[in-house]
Every structure is written in structure tokens, then in C-alpha cells.
XYZ file of C-alpha atoms in Angstrom:
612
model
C 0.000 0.000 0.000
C 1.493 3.037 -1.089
C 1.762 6.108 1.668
C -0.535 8.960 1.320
C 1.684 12.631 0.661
C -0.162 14.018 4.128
C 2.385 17.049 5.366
C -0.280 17.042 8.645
C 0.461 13.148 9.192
C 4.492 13.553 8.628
C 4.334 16.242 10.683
C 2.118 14.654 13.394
C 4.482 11.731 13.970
C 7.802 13.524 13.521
C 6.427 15.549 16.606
C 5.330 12.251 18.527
C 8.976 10.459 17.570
C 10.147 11.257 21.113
C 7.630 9.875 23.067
C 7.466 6.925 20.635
C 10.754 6.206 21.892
C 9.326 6.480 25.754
C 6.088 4.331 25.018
C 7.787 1.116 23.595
C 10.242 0.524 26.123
C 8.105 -1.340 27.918
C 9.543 -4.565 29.648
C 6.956 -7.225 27.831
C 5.218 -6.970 24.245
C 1.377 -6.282 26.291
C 3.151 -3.166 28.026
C 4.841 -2.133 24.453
C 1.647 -2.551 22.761
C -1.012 -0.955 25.599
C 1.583 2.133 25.678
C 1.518 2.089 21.733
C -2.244 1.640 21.570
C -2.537 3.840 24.101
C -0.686 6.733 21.870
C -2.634 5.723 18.610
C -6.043 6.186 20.155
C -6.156 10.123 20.132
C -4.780 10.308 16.376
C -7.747 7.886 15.150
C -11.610 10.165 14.132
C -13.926 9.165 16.612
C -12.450 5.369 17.467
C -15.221 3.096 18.794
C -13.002 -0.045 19.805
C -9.511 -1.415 18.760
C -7.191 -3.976 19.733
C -3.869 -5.567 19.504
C -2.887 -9.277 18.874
C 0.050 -11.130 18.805
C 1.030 -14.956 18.007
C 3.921 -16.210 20.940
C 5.147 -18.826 18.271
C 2.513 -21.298 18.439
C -0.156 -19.876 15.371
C -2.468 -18.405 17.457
C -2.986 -14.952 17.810
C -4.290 -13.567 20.878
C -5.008 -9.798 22.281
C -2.150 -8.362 24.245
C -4.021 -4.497 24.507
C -7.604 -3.639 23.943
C -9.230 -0.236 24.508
C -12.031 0.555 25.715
C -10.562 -1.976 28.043
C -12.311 -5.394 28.406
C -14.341 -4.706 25.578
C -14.679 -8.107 23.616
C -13.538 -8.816 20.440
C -16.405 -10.819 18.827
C -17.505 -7.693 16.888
C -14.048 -7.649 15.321
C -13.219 -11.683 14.658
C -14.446 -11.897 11.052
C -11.974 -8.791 10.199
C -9.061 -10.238 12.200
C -9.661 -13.358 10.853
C -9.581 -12.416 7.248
C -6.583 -9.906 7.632
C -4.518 -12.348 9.313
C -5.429 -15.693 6.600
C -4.822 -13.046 3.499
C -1.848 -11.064 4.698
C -3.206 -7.745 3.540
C -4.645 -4.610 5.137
C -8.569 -4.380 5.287
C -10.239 -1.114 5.100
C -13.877 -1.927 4.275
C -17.291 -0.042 5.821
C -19.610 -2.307 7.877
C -22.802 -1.448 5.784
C -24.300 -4.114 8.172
C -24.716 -1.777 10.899
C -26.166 1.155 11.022
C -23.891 4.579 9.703
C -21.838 2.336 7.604
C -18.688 2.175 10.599
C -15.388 2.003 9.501
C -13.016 -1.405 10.313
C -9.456 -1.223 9.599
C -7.660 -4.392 10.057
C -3.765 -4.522 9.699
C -1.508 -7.571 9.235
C 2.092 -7.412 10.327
C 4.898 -10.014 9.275
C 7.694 -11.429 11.706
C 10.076 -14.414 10.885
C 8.380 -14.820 7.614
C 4.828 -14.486 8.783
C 2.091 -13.046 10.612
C 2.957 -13.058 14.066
C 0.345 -8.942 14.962
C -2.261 -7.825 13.797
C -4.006 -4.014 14.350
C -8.469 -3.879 14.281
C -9.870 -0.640 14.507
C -13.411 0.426 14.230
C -13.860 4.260 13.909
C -17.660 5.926 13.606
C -19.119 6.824 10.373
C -16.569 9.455 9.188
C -15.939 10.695 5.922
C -13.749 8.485 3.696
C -10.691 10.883 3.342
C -10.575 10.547 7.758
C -11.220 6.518 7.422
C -8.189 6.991 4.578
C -5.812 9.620 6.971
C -6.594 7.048 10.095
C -5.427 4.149 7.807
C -2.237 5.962 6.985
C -1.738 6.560 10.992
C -1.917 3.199 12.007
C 0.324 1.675 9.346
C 2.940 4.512 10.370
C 2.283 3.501 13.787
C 2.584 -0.234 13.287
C 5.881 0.142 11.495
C 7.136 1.581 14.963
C 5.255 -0.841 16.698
C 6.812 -3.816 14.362
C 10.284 -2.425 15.150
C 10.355 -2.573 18.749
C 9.142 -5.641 19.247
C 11.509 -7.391 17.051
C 14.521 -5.304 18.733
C 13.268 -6.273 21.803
C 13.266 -10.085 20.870
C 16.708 -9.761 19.086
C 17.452 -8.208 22.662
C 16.071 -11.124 24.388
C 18.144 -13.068 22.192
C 21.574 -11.650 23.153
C 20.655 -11.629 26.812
C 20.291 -15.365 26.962
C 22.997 -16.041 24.555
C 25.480 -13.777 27.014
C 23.620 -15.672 29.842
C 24.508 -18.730 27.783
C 28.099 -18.622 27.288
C 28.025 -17.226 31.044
C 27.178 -20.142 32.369
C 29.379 -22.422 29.788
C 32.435 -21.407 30.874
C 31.638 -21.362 34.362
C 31.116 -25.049 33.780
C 34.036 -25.901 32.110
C 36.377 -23.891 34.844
C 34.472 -26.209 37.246
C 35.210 -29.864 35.348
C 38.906 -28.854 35.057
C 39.685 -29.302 38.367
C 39.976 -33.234 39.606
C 38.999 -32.619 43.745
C 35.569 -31.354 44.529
C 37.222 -29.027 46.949
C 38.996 -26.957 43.830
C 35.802 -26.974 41.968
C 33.925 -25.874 44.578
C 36.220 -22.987 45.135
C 36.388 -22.321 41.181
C 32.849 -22.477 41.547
C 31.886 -19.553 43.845
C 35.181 -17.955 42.573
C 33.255 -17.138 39.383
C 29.961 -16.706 40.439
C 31.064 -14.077 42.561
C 32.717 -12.982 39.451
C 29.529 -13.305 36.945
C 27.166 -11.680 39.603
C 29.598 -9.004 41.174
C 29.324 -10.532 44.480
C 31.381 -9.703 47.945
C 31.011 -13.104 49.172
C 29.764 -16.525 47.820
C 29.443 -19.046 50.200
C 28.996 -23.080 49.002
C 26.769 -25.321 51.616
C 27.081 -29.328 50.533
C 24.610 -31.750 52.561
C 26.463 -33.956 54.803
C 23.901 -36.485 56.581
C 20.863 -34.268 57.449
C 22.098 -30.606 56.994
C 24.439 -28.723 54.981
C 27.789 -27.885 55.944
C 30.105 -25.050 54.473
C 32.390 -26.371 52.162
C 33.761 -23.372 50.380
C 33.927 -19.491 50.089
C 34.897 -17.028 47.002
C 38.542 -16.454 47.505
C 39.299 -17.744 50.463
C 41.329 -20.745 50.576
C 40.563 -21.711 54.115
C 37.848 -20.973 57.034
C 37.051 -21.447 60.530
C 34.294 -24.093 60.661
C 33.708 -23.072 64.580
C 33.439 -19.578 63.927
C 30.257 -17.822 64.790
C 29.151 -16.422 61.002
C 30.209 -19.751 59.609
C 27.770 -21.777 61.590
C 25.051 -18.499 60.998
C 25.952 -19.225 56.981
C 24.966 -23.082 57.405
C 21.646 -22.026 59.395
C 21.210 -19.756 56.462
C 21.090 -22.282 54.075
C 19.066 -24.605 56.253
C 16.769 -22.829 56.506
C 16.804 -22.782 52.521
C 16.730 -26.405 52.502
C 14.317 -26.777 55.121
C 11.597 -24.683 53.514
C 12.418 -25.969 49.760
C 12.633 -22.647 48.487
C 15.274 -19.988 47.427
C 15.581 -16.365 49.730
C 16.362 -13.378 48.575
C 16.049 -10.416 50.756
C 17.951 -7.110 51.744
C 19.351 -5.522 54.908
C 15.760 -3.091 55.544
C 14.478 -6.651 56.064
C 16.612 -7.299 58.798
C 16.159 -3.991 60.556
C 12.096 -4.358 60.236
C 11.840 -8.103 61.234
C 10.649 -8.588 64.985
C 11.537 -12.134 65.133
C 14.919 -13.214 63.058
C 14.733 -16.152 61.299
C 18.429 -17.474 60.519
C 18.975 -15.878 57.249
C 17.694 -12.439 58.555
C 20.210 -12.934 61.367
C 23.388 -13.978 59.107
C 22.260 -10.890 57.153
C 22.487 -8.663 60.190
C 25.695 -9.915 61.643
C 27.718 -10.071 58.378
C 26.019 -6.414 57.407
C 25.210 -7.592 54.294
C 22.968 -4.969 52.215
C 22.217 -8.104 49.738
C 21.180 -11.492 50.458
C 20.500 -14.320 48.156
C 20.293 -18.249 49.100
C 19.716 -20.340 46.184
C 19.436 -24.366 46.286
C 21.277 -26.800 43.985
C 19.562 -30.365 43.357
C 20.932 -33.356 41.612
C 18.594 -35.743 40.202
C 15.283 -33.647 41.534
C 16.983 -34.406 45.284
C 18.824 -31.271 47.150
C 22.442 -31.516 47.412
C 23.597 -27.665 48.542
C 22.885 -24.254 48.319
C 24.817 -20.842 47.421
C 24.646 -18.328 49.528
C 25.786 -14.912 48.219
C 25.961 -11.311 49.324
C 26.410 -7.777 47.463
C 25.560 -3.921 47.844
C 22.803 -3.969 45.946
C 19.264 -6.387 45.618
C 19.193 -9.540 43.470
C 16.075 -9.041 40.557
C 13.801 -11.620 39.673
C 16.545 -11.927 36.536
C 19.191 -12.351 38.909
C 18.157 -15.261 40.525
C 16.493 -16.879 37.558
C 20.492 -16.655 36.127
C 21.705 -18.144 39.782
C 18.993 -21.236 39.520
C 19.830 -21.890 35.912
C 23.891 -21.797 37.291
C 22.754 -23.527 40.162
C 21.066 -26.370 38.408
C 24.228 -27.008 36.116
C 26.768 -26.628 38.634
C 24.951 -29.423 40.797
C 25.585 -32.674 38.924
C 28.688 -31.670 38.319
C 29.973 -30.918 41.899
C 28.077 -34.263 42.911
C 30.248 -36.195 40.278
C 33.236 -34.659 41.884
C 32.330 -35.540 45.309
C 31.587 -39.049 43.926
C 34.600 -39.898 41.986
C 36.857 -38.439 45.273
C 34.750 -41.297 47.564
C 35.958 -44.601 48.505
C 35.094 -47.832 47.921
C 33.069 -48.598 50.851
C 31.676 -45.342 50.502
C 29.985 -45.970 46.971
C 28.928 -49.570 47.953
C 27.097 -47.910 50.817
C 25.632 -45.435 48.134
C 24.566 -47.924 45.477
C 23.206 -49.758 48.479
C 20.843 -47.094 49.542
C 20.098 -46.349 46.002
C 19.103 -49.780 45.541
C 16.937 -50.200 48.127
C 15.203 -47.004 47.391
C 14.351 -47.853 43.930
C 12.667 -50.684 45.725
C 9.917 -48.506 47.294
C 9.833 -45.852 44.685
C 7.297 -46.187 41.866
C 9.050 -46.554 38.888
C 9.550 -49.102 37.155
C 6.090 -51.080 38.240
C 6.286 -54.083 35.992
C 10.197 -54.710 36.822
C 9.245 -54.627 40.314
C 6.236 -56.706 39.888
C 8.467 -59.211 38.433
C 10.812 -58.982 41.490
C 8.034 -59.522 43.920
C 6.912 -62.499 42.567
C 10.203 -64.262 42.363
C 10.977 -63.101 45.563
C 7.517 -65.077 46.655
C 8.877 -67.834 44.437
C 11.760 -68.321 46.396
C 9.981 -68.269 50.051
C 7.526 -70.588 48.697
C 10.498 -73.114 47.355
C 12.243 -72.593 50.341
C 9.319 -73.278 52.570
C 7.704 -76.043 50.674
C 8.970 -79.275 51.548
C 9.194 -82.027 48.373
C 11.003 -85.207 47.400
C 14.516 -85.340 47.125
C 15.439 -87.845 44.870
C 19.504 -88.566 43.465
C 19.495 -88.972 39.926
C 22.242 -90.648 37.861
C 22.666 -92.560 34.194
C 22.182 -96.186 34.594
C 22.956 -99.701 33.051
C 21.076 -103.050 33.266
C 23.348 -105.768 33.864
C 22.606 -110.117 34.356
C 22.153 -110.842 38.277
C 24.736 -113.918 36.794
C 27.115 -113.479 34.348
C 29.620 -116.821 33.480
C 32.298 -116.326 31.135
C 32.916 -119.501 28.372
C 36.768 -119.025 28.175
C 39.380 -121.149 25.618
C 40.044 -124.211 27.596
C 43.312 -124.821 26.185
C 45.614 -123.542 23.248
C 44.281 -124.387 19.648
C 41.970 -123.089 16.580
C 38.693 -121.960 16.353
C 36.819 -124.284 13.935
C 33.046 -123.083 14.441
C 31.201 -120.471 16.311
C 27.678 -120.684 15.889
C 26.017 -118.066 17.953
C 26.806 -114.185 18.708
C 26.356 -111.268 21.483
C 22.540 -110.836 21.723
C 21.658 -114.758 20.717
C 19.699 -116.729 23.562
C 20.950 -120.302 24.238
C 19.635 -123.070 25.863
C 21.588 -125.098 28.421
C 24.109 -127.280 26.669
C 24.084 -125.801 23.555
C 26.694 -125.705 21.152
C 28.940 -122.041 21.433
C 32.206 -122.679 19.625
C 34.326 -125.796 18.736
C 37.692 -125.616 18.684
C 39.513 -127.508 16.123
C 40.572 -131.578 17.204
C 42.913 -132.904 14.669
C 46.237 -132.240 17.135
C 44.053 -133.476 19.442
C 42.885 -136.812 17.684
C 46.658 -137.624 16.797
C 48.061 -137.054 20.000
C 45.584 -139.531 21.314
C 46.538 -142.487 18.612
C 50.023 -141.625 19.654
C 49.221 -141.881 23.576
C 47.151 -145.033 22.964
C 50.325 -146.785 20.582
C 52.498 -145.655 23.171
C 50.680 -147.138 26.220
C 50.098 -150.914 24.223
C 54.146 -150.912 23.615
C 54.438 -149.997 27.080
C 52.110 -152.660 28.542
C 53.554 -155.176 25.897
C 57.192 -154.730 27.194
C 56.045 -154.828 31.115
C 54.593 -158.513 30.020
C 57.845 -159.064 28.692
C 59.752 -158.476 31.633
C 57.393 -159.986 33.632
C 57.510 -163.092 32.262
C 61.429 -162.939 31.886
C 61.506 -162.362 35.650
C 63.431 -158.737 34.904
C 62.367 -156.593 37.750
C 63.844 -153.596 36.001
C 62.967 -153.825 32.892
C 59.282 -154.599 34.122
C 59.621 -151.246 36.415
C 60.818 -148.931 33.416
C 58.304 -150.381 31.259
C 55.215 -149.896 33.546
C 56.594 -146.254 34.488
C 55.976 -146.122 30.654
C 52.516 -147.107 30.642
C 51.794 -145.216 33.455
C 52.632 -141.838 31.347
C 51.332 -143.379 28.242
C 48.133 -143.314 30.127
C 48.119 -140.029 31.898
C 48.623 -138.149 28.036
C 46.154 -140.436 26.606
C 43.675 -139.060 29.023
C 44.909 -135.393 28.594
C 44.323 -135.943 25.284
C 40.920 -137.163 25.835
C 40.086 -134.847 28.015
C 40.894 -131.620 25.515
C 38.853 -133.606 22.888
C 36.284 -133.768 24.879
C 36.144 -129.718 25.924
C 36.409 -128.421 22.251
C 33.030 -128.008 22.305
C 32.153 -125.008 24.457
C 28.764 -125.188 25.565
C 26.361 -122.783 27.193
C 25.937 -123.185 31.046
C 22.354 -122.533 31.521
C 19.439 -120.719 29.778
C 20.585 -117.210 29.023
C 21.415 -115.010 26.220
C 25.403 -114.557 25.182
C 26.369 -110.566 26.544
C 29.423 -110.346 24.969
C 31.370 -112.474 21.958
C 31.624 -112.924 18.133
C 33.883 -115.360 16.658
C 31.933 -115.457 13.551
C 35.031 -113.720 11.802
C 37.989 -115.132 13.511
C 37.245 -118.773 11.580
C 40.517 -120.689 11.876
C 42.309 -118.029 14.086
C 44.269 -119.105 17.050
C 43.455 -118.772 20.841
C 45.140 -118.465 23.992
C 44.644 -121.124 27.104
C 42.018 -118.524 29.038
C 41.096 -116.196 26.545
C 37.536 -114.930 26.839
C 35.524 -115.971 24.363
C 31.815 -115.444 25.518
C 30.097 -113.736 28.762
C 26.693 -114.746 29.412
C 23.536 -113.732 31.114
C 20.139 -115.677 32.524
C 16.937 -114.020 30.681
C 15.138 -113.739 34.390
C 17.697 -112.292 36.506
C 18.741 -108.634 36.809
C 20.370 -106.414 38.221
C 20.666 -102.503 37.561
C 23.975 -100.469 38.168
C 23.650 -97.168 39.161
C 26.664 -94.523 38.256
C 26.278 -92.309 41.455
C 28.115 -88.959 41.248
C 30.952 -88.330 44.290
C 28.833 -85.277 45.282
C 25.665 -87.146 46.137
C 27.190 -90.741 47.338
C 26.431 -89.397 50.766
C 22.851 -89.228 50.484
C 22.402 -92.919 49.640
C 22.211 -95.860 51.943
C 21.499 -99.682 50.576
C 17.704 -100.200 50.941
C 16.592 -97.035 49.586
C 14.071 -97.263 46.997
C 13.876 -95.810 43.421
C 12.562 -95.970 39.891
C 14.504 -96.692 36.570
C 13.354 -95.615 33.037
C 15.272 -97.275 30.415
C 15.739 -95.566 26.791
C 14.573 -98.399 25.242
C 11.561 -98.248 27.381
C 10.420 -94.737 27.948
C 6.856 -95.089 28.968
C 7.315 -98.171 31.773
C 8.794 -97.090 35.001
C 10.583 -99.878 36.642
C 10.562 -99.740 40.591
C 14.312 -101.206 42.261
C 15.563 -101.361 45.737
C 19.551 -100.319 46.351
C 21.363 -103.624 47.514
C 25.134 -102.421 47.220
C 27.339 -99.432 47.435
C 30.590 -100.269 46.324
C 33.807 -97.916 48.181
C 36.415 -97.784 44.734
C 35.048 -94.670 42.584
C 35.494 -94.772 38.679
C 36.542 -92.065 36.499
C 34.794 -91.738 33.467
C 34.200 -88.470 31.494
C 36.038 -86.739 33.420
C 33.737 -87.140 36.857
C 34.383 -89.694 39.537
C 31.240 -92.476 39.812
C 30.782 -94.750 42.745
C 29.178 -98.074 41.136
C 25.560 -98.971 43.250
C 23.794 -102.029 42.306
C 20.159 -102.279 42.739
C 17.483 -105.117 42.288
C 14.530 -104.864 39.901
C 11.310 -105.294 41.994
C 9.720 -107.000 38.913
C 11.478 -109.821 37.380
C 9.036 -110.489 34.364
C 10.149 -106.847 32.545
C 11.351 -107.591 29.294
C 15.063 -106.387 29.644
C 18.137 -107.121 27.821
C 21.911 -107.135 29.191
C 23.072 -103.439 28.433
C 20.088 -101.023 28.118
C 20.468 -97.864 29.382
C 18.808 -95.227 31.104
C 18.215 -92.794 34.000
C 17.415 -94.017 37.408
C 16.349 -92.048 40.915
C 16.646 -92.943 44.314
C 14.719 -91.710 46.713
C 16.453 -89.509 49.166
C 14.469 -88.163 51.624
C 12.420 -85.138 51.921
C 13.774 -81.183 51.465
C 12.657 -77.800 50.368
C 12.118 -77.143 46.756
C 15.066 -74.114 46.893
C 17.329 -77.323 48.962
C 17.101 -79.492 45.864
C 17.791 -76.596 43.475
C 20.920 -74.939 45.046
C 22.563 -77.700 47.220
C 25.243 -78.710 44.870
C 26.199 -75.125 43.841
C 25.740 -74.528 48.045
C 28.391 -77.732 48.323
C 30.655 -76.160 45.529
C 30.610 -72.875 47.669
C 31.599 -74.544 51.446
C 34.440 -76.532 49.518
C 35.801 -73.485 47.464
C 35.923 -71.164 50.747
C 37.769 -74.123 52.658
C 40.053 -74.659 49.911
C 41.504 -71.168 49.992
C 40.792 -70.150 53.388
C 44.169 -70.184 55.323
């Protein structure tokens, strides 16, 4: 919109520049734009309402200055609504109302968009005042437009000064390794930053807070008199849960001094200010700081920001500068407190009920029963060994074949045999033959020699017969052969005692049990138990312990103690060798007993073995 040539408008706000200038200082856009509206009002022909709105950021506007004051702004919304969606100034007459009023509506732009708009409604006037009004308040609203953006570009700098303020104090904090010379660097540049005479650092040791450090001052009295008034100070601070701030008029009005009033007094301190410092939400110390003149509301929004960073990072010294008992004692408490806090419900949940888990295993008595791989053996095993040196010839049967009593196993080859007894037998008829001879002759020596000769004849003759007759090795009784196969060692040679077969009776068991070293002492012979073979998975065989034999076994790198046990039922169809798991019946014990008393018997024999 282009600006009317008006020499009485130019002139107008030339004059009014000065107290433009005094109007828009105000500390907050509403006071800028009541003071501006404020101004506008007398340059406007015959104003009936008009207000001022502004949009914080979030897109929507909202009135910051109205006159008359508290007059709505319904009449106005269509106007403000339609300036503020088109971007463009509205000068239109309300021919809805009576005397055709005037409504000016103004947009302004900030960052890009409309962030203020201007509604005025002026009585019917003439259309050249409507036009010289229209002209004011855009002149106006340029004046209007620059002070609030100086004052936000103002607002800008103040909190990036405030910013890099409290940046480097933090950094000269962290570069010292003790809390005590961050502490001191602390107040050292707060009383810096804040032009303070004395900053004094309270840390809370058990229930209070106790002086830890002062600006510039290396060292202090802790029994002195305005050292313990400083810690009742900030006490009191901590006590109430709130920062003070007060000045020295306070102290000469109060009747009754509280103990910041009375630090105040005693230090003559024109300036008080006691701000607290909290790590995680939870107080951890205070600042307590004096100067000539009184702390603002921005002054000790700028201490509780510092305050707030400085915290943590004084807590992390005082942490890392603990020792080790001291943080187990700390993650102690902490854990127990985030046992009765409420967060994390469902992780706590979950803690409570294994926690009733365990008292409910540990109180709830059950059967304790040793389990340990098993092996089904033959109640009577016989072993069919070579009975003397020869060759094998046949071997019928194999490991798993039952045989009857007297049946045929192996033969052993006879044809050494067989000649040795045609030799034996020749051998004892010459003998006999020449003991006749001398007999008859009447030579008693000859007739001794010779029937010394018969007499050996006849022993080998019935060694002889006596290997032909074993070369057949039969079985002993009605079994099934355990162990053996000579099917492929035809016409090999064997050695007097060599094992050729073990066998087992098909009625008569017996069950070993490999019992681990750790839970031999919990058995006794007749316990009783129950055996399921894998073979057999769905019948549960019942046995009663018979025998604990004293000379452990290694195997797999565990020492076993072998227990033999006796089937209850003998009709179970079982075979020499099946294996399986078996349990014997202990006793009784808790359920949390059962579950932890190895690793319990692990822990007693660890702590013995290195225990001096």
C-alpha cells in the first residue's frame, strides 16, 4: 500500500517520535503494545473499539491491549480473521450496521509471517478521515513492528550472554579433579559473573548442609560464629524448599529473626540471596551470596539456571573423590530405594513375585530324589573261556543270541588233538607189551621202566581225551550270550584262558547305578527308586539299592561310585546293556534345597580350599 503525501500526518508523527521512543520501552510486548495503543487512540476520528494481537510462536494470535478496556472482540473476529489468513490490510465499511462504521484491520509479518495484527473500528466518518486514520496506524505499526523485534533480538543476546556465562563457568568447574577446587572455582566465578562480595557453598552432609567453600578464600574457621550463621542460612533454605532473597531493611524491620535475617544482620550484608542446587530432583547444597545492591527476579532466575548445572557436576566430583566402601554404601541405599519408589512397576512386579517364588520353594517341603545314568546288567554273568591252546573251527552263535543249556557255542579244532591220542594209545600198548615181557622174563627192572611207561602213556592219553572232549564249548544254563563274536575269527588261534563269551540268565537282573561323588552321601542300601530305560520310555521300573561299592570310577572326566540295585519285577522284558536314568529316593527337602545344594556344596568346599 502506497503512503498517502499528508504534510499534517508527517508532521504529526515527527512531533510524537520522542515519546514513541518512551512508550515502547516497555519490559513485555502487552506493556509495548497498551503504551503504543494507548498513543494511537487520540490520532484515530472518533475510534469506537480497537485492539492488539500477537502470536507467541505457536499460530495463534491472541489480544495483548484492547481499549475501551475489556471490551470483547467478537464484533471484530471476522476482520481479524480475514486480515490475518490473506496477509493484507482491510479497510472496508460495515454497511451491516447502522452509519456504515469504519473497520481497519492490519496484518504485520515477523520471521516470515504473521505473528500482529491491528483492528480498529472508527464511527461513520468521511472516507478521506477513514483513509488519513489508515495511513496513521500503518505509520504507527511500522514503529510498533520495530520494537518488538529489537526487543526479541534483545532477548536473544541476553540469553545467549547468559549462555556462554554459564558455559564457561562449567568448564572452569570440570577442570579441576577434587571437589574441593571446583567448589572454590565455583563460587570464585559466580562471585565474578554476579559481582558478588562473598559466595558461600553449603554441601549436605547427613541431614544438613555444611560449608564447604567461600569465594577467595582458601581456608575458614568451621567453629566460627558467622560460619555456623551461613549453614543455618542455608538450612533454613533447605528446610523450607525454596530460594531467599532479601535485603538488609528486612533485617532492621523483622521482629523475630529467622536465621537468614540474622546472618544478614551480623555479616552487614545490604544483599542477600540463598539459592538451592539439586541433583537428580533431590537437594544436594545451596549458594549463599551477598552484594551492595538487591538480586532481581533476573538475577536469581540466572543463579537457579547456574545452580542447576553446577549441581551434577559438583556431585560427580564428590563421587569420583569417595571410597570404595563409601559408593557400595551409596549404590546400596540407592538400591533399596528404587525398591519402594514407583518406577519401574512391571520390573518390580516381576521382582516380587520371584521373591515369593523363592519363600515358597524354600518353605515347601518335596522329594529329594539322586538322579544318575544307569545300566542293566545279568544278576549272573559266566564267562565260556578257551580251555586250552588251539583253533577256532566253528562259532555258531553271537552277542545278543539266547541259548539253551548245553548248547553248542564254539568248537575248537581236534585234529592235534585226535593224533596225539593215537600216539598216547600206541604208546601205552608198547608200554604194557614190554612190562609182560619183563614180567615173564623175571626182569624186575625192565618190568619197572616199562610200567613207568605205561603209566605216562596213560596219563597223556587221558589229557588228550580230556581236551577232545572240551572243544566243544557249551552254554551253562538258559541265558542269552552278553558279549562275543567269533563269527570272523574262523581258523584263528586262541590263547589257554582267553575270553571268548560272557553270558547272562533271561530272568535275573540287576541294575547299576553310576552315582556322582557329590551325592554318594545321600544314599544308603535299601533305599528305593525308579529306573526308566531308553529303550523303554513309557514303563517305570521300581528297584531297591542292595550295594554301594567304596572304589570310585573315572569316566568323562567325573568320579562315579558303582551302586547295584534289584529290579522289583522280574518279568520286565530287559536285555543285558540297556540304558537309562534311574532315581533314588532320598528323603524329603525344600524345593530351593534341591535346586541350590550342589552349587551350596561347591561354595563350602571353594571357601575351605583357599581359606588359610
Amino acid at each position: 500500500m502506497n503512503l498517502r503525501d499528508d504534510a499534517a500526518l508527517l508532521a504529526t508523527v515527527a512531533a510524537n517520535q520522542p515519546d514513541w521512543a518512551r512508550l515502547l520501552a516497555g519490559p513485555s510486548r502487552a506493556a509495548m503494545a497498551e503504551s503504543w495503543l494507548g498513543w494511537l487512540w487520540p490520532q484515530l476520528p472518533q475510534p469506537q473499539r480497537a485492539v492488539v494481537l500477537f502470536d507467541e510462536g505457536r499460530g495463534l494470535l491472541q489480544a495483548v491491549a484492547s481499549l475501551p478496556a475489556g471490551e470483547g472482540l467478537q464484533p471484530l473476529s471476522p476482520w481479524i480473521g480475514r486480515a490475518a489468513a490473506s496477509g493484507q490490510p482491510l479497510r472496508l465499511a460495515d454497511e451491516q450496521r447502522a452509519g456504515h462504521p469504519w473497520v481497519l484491520a492490519h496484518p504485520a509479518g515477523l520471521a516470515g509471517r504473521v505473528r500482529l495484527v491491528v483492528c480498529v473500528e472508527l464511527a461513520a466518518v468521511p472516507s478521506a478521515d477513514a483513509d488519513r486514520a489508515a495511513d496513521t496506524l500503518q505509520w504507527g505499526l511500522g514503529w510498533l513492528v520495530a520494537a518488538i523485534a529489537g526487543g526479541q533480538q534483545g532477548q536473544a543476546e541476553l540469553h545467549l550472554q547468559r549462555s556462554r556465562a554459564m558455559f564457561d563457568l562449567t568448564l572452569a568447574t570440570l577442570a579441576h579433579d577434587s571437589f574441593e577446587q571446583a567448589a572454590l572455582a565455583a563460587v570464585n566465578g559466580l562471585a565474578q559473573r554476579h559481582q558478588a562480595t562473598l559466595v558461600q557453598l553449603g554441601w549436605l552432609d547427613g541431614h544438613g548442609l555444611v560449608l564447604r567453600s567461600r569465594s577467595n578464600t582458601a581456608w575458614h574457621d568451621e567453629r566460627s560464629a558467622l560460619v555456623l550463621l551461613a549453614e543455618q542460612a542455608m538450612n533454613e533454605a533447605l528446610d523450607e524448599r525454596r530460594n531467599l532473597a532479601l535485603v538488609s531493611a528486612d533485617a532492621a524491620a523483622a521482629s523475630a529473626l529467622t536465621p537468614a535475617l540474622a546472618y544478614a544482620r551480623e555479616a552487614g550484608a545490604a544483599a542477600l540471596a540463598v539459592v538451592l542446587m539439586h541433583d537428580h530432583e533431590h537437594p544436594v547444597g545451596a549458594l549463599l551470596l551477598e552484594r551492595p545492591q538487591a538480586f532481581s527476579d533476573d538475577d536469581l532466575a540466572s543463579l537457579e539456571a547456574q545452580a542447576l548445572l553446577l549441581a551434577p557436576v559438583l556431585a560427580l566430583k564428590q563421587r569420583a573423590a569417595r571410597g570404595l566402601w563409601a559408593h557400595a554404601r551409596e549404590r546400596s541405599a540407592a538400591a533399596l530405594h528404587a525398591t519402594t519408589d514407583t518406577s519401574r512397576p512391571a520390573l518390580k512386579l516381576a521382582g516380587a513375585g520371584v521373591a515369593l517364588a523363592l519363600a515358597l520353594a524354600a518353605l515347601l517341603p518335596v522329594d529329594f530324589r539322586v538322579s544318575a545314568p544307569s545300566v542293566v546288567e545279568g544278576e549272573i554273568q559266566r564267562a565260556a573261556v578257551a580251555p586250552f591252546q588251539g583253533f577256532i573251527r566253528e562259532a555258531p552263535v553271537r552277542a545278543g543270541d539266547p541259548v539253551k543249556r548245553g548248547q553248542v557255542l564254539a568248537r575248537l579244532d581236534d585234529k592235534d588233538l585226535r593224533l596225539d591220542q593215537a600216539r598216547w594209545e600206541a604208546e601205552l600198548e608198547v608200554a604194557l607189551r614190554k612190562e609182560r615181557e619183563a614180567l615173564a622174563s623175571g626182569n624186575r627192572v625192565d618190568q619197572r621202566l616199562a610200567s613207568a611207561q605205561a603209566a605216562q602213556a596213560s596219563a597223556m592219553l587221558e589229557l588228550a581225551q580230556d581236551k577232545l572232549a572240551r572243544t566243544e564249548i557249551v552254554a551253562p544254563f538258559d541265558g542269552v550270550v552278553v558279549r562275543g563274536d567269533l563269527s570272523q575269527q574262523l581258523g584263528s588261534p586262541v590263547e589257554l584262558g582267553k575270553l571268548l563269551f560272557e553270558l547272562a540268565p533271561l530272568d535275573a537282573w540287576r541294575v547299576i547305578l553310576k552315582i556322582d561323588e557329590r551325592d554318594i552321601a545321600h544314599l544308603q542300601p535299601g533305599q528305593r527308586g525308579e529306573l526308566v530305560l531308553a529303550s523303554l520310555p513309557g514303563q517305570v521300573q521300581p528297584f531297591t539299592v542292595k550295594r554301594i561299592t567304596s572304589v570310585a570310577v573315572a569316566e568323562e572326566g567325573r568320579n562315579y561310585f558303582r551302586v547295584e540295585a534289584e529290579l522289583a519285577e522280574k518279568t520286565a522284558p530287559l536285555r543285558p546293556g540297556m540304558e537309562g536314568v534311574a532315581k533314588v529316593d532320598a528323603g524329603r527337602a525344600s524345593l530351593l534345597w534341591v535346586w541350590t545344594h550342589r552349587w551350596l556344596d561347591w561354595l563350602r568346599l571353594t571357601a575351605w580350599e583357599w581359606r588359610p
